[in-house]
mmCIF file of C-alpha atoms in Angstrom:
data_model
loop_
_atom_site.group_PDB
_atom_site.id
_atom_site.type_symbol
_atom_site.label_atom_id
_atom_site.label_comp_id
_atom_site.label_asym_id
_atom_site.label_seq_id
_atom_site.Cartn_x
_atom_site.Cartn_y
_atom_site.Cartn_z
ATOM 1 C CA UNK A 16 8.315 -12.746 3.117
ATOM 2 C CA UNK A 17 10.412 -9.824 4.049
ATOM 3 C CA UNK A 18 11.236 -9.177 7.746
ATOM 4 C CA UNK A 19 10.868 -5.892 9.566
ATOM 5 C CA UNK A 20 12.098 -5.288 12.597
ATOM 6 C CA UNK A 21 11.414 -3.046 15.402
ATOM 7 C CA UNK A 22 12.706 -2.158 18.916
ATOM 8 C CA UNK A 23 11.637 -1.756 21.401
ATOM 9 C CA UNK A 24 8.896 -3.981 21.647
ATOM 10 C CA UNK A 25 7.632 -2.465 24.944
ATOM 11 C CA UNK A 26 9.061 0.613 26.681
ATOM 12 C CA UNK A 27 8.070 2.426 30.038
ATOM 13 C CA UNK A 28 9.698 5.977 30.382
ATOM 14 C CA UNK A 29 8.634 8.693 32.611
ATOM 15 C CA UNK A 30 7.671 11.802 31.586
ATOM 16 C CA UNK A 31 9.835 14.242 30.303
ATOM 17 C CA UNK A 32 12.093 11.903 29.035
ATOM 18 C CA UNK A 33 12.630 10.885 25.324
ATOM 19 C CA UNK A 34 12.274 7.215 23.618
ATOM 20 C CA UNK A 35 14.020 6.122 20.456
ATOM 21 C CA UNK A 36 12.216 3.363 18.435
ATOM 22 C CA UNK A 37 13.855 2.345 15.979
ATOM 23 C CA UNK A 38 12.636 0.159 12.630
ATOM 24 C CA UNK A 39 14.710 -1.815 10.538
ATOM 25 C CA UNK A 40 14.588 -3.682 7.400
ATOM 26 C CA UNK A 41 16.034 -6.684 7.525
ATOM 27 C CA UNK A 42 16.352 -8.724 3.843
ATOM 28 C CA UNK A 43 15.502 -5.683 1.737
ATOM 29 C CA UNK A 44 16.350 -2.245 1.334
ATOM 30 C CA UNK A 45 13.390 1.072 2.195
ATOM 31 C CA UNK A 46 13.921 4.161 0.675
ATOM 32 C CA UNK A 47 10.752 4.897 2.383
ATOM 33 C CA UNK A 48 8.893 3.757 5.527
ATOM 34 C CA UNK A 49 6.293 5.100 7.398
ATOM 35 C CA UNK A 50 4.942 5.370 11.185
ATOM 36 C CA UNK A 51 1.866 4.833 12.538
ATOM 37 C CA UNK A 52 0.102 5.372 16.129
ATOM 38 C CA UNK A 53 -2.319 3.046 17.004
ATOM 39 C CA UNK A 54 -4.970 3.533 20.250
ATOM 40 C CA UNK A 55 -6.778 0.616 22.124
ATOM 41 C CA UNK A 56 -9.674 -0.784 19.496
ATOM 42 C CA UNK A 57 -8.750 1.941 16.993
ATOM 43 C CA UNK A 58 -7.109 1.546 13.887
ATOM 44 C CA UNK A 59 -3.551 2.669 12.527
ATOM 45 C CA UNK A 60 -3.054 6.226 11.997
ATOM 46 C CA UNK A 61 -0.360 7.488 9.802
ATOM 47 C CA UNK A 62 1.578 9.611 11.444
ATOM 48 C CA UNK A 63 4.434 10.514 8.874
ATOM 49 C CA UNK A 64 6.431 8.438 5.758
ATOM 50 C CA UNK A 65 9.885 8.329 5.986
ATOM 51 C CA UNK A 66 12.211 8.947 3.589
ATOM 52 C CA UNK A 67 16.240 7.802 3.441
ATOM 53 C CA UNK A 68 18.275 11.145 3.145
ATOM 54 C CA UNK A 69 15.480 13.592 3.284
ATOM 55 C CA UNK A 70 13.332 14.955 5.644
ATOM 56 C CA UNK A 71 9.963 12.767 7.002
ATOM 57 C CA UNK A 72 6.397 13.913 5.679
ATOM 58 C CA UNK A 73 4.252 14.518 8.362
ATOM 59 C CA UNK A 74 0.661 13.801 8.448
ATOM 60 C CA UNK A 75 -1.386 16.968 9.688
ATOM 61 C CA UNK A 76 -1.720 17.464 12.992
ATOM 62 C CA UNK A 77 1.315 15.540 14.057
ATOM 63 C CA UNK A 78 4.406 17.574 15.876
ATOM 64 C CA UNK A 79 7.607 17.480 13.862
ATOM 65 C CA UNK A 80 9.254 18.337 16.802
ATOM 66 C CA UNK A 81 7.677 16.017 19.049
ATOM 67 C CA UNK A 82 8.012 12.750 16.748
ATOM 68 C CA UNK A 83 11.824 13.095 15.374
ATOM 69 C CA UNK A 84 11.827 10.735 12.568
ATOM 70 C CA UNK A 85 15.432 10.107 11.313
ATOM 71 C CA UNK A 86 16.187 7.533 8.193
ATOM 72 C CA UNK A 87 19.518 7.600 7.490
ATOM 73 C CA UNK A 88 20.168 4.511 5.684
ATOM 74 C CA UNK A 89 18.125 2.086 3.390
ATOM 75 C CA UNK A 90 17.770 -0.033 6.159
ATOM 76 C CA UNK A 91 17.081 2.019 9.521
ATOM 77 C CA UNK A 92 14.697 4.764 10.261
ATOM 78 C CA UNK A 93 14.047 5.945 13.795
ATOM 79 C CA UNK A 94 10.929 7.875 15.457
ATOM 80 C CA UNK A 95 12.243 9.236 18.652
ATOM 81 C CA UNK A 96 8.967 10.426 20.976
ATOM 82 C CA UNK A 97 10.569 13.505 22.753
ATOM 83 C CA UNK A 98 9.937 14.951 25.849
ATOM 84 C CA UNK A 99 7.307 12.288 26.673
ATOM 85 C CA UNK A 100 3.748 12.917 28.434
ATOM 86 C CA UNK A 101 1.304 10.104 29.490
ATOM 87 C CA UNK A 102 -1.182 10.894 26.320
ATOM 88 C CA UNK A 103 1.937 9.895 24.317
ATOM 89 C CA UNK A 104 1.523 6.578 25.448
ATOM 90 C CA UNK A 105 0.403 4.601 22.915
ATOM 91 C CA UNK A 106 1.507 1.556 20.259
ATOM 92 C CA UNK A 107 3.449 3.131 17.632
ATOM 93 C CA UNK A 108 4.497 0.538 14.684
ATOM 94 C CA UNK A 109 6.245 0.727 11.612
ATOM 95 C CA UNK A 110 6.057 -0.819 7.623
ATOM 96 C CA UNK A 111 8.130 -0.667 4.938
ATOM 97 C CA UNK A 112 7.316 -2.083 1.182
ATOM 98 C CA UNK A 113 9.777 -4.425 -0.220
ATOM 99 C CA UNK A 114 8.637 -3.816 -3.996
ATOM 100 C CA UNK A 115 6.438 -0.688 -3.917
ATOM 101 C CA UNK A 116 3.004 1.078 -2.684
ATOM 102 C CA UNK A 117 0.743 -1.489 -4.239
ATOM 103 C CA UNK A 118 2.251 -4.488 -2.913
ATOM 104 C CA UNK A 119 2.328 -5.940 0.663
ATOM 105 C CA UNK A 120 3.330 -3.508 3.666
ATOM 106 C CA UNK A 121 5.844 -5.272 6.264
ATOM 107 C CA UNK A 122 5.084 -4.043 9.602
ATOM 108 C CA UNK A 123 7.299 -4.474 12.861
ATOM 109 C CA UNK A 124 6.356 -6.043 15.957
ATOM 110 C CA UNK A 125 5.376 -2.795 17.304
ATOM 111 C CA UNK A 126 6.311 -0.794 20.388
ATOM 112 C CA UNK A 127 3.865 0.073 23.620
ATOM 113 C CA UNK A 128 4.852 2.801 25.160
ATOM 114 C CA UNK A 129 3.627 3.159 28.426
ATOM 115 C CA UNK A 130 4.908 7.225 29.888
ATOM 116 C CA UNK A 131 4.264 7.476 33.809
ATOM 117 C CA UNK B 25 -15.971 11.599 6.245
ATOM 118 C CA UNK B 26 -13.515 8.702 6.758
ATOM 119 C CA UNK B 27 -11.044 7.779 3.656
ATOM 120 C CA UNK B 28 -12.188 4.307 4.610
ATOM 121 C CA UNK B 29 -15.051 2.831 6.290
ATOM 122 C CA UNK B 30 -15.801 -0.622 7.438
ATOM 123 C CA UNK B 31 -18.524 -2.408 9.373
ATOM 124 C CA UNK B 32 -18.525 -1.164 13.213
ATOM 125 C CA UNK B 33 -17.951 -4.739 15.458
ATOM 126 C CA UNK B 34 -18.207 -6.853 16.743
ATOM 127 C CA UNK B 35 -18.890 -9.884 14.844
ATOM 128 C CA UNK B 36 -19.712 -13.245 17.031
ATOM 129 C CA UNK B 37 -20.312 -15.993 15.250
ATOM 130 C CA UNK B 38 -20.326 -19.790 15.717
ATOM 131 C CA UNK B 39 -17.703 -22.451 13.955
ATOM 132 C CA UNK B 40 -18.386 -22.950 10.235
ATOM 133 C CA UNK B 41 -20.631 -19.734 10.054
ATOM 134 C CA UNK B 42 -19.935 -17.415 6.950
ATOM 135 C CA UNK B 43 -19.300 -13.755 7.737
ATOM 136 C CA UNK B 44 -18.756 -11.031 5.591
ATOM 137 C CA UNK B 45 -17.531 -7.766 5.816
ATOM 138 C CA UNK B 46 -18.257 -5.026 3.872
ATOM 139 C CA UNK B 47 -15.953 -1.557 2.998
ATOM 140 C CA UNK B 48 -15.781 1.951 1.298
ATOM 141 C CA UNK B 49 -13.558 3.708 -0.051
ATOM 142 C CA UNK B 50 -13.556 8.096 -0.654
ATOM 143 C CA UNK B 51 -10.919 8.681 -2.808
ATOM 144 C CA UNK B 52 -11.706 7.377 -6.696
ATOM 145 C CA UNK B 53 -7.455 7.778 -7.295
ATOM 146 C CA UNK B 54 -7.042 4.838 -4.786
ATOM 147 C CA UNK B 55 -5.275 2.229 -6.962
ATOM 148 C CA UNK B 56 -4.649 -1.245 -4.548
ATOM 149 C CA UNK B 57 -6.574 -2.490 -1.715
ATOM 150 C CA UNK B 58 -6.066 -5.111 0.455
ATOM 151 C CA UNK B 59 -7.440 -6.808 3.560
ATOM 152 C CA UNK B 60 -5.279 -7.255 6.300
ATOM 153 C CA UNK B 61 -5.561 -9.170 9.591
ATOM 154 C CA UNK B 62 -4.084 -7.888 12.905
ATOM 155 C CA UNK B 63 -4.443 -10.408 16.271
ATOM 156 C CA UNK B 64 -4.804 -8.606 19.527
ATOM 157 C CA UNK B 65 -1.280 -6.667 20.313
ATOM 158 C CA UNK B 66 0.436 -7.994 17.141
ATOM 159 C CA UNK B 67 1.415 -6.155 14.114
ATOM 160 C CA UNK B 68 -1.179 -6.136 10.603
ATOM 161 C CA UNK B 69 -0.402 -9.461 8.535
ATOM 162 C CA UNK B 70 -1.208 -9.225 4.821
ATOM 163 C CA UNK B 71 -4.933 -11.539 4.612
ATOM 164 C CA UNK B 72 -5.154 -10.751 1.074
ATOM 165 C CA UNK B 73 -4.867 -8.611 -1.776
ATOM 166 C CA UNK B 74 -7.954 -7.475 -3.435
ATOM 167 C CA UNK B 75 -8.481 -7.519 -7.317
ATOM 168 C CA UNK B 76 -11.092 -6.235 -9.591
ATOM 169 C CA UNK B 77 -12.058 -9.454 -11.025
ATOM 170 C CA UNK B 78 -12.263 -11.047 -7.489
ATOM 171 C CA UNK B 79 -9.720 -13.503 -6.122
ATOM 172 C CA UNK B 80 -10.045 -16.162 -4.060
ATOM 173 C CA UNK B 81 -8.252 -17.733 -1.287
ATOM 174 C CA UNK B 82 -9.362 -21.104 -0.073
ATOM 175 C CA UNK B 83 -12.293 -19.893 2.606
ATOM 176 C CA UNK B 84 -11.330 -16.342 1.464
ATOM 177 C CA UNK B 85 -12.980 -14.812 -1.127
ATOM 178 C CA UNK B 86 -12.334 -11.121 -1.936
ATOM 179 C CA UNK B 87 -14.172 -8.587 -4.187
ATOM 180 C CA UNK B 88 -13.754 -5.070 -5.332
ATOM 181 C CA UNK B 89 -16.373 -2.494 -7.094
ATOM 182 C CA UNK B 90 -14.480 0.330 -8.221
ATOM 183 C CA UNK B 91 -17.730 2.146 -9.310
ATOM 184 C CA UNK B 92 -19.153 1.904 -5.746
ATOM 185 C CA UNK B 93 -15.875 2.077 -4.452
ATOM 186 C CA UNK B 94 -16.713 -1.004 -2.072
ATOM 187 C CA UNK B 95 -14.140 -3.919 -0.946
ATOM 188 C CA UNK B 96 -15.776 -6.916 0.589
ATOM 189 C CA UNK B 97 -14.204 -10.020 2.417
ATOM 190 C CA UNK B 98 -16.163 -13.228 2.545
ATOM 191 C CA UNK B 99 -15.212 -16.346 4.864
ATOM 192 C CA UNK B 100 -16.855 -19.074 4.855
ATOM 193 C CA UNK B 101 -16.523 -22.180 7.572
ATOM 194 C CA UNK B 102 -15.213 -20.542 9.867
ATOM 195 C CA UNK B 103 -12.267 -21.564 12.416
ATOM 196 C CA UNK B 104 -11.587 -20.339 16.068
ATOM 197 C CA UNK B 105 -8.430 -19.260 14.547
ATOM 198 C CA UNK B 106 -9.987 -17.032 12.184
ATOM 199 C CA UNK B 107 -10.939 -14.375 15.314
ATOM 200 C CA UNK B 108 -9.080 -11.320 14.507
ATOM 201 C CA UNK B 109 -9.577 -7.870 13.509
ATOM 202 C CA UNK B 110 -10.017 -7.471 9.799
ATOM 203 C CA UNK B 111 -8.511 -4.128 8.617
ATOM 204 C CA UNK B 112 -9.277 -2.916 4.961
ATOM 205 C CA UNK B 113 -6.532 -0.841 3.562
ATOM 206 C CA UNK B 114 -6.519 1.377 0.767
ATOM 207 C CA UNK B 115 -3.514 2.463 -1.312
ATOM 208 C CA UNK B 116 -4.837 6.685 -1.483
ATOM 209 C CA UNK B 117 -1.980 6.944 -3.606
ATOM 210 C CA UNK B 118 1.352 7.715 -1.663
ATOM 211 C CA UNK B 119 0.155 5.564 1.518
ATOM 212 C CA UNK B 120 -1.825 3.074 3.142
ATOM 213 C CA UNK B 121 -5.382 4.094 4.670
ATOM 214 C CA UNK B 122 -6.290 1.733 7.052
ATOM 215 C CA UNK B 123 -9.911 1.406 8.168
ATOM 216 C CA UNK B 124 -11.072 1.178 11.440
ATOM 217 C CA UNK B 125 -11.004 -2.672 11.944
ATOM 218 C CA UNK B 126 -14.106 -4.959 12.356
ATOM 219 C CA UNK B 127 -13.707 -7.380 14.973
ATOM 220 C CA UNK B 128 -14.589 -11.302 14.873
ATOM 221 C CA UNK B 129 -14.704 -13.556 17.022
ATOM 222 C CA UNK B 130 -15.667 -17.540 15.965
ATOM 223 C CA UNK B 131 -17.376 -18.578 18.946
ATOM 224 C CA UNK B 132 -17.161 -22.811 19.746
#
């Protein structure tokens, strides 16, 4: 299948400071991809869709400001957390479709962010 | 109410037990569904899609009721492998609504 990749897998920042994720795919192009936030025995939230050489939709309630999303090729799009406080801290993870909505969603590895 | 709604967890059930899980689904536009599986700190795999006439896939069996707007997941035998969370996820068109996740856990 296709491969989606994401990095960091695990980051530990301290507050105040901002973290770049960023999500690639690897064997296919994504004119879209999307973001989600996931808490301890919860399930994945979407937190905004991507889109290559526009600007992200966000999902209401989430800060545009906070959560930079930037997707400026077919194959990268990065969520950058800024100015990071603890209740950030969370697993964000990404997807991307290689053929469309109603087919399978690729997700990255996923990164735990952990903001002391 | 939730887009999506599955079974609170968790499940425990012995080897070779069949387990089901049951879902619903609020918005009548929603045109795929699927069940995915996610291990514990690991991304969502793809389980299965889910089809209106029902599909099948070896101990998986899948089943969708657009009129009750319902998903179900059936898996029979099951292995210590299969413990996961099950998510159901619903194409509300434009993007993926994942449910809360039901647990399992196959028990020796």
């Amino acid at each position: 299948g296709a491969v989606v990749s994401q990095h960091p897998s695990r980051v530990i920042c301290k507050s105040g400071t901002s973290v770049k994720i960023e999500c690639r795919s690897l064997d296919f192009q994504a004119t879209t991809m999307f973001w989600y936030r996931q808490f301890p025995k919860k399930s994945l939230m979407l937190m905004a869709t991507s889109n290559e050489g526009s600007k992200a939709t966000y999902e209401q309630g989430v800060e545009k400001d906070k959560f930079l999303i930037n997707h400026a090729s077919l194959t990268l799009s990065t969520l950058t957390v800024t100015s990071a406080h603890p209740e950030d801290s969370s697993f964000y993870i990404c997807s991307a479709h290689e053929r469309g909505l109603n087919t399978e969603a690729f997700f990255g590895q996923g990164t735990r962010l952990t903001v002391v | 109410r939730k887009e999506v709604e599955q079974d609170p967890g968790p499940f425990n059930v012995p080897e070779g037990a069949t387990v089901a899980f049951n879902c619903t689904y609020s918005n009548s536009a929603s045109q795929s569904f699927f069940w995915y599986r996610q291990d514990c700190r690991k991304e969502p795999k793809l389980l299965m899609s889910v089809y209106s006439s029902g599909n099948e896939d070896g101990r998986f069996t899948a089943q969708l009721n657009r009129a009750s707007q319902y998903i179900s997941l059936l898996i029979r035998d099951s292995k210590l492998s299969d413990s996961a969370t099950y998510l159901c996820v619903v194409n509300s068109p434009g993007k993926l609504i994942f449910g809360q996740g039901t647990e399992l856990s196959v028990k020796p």
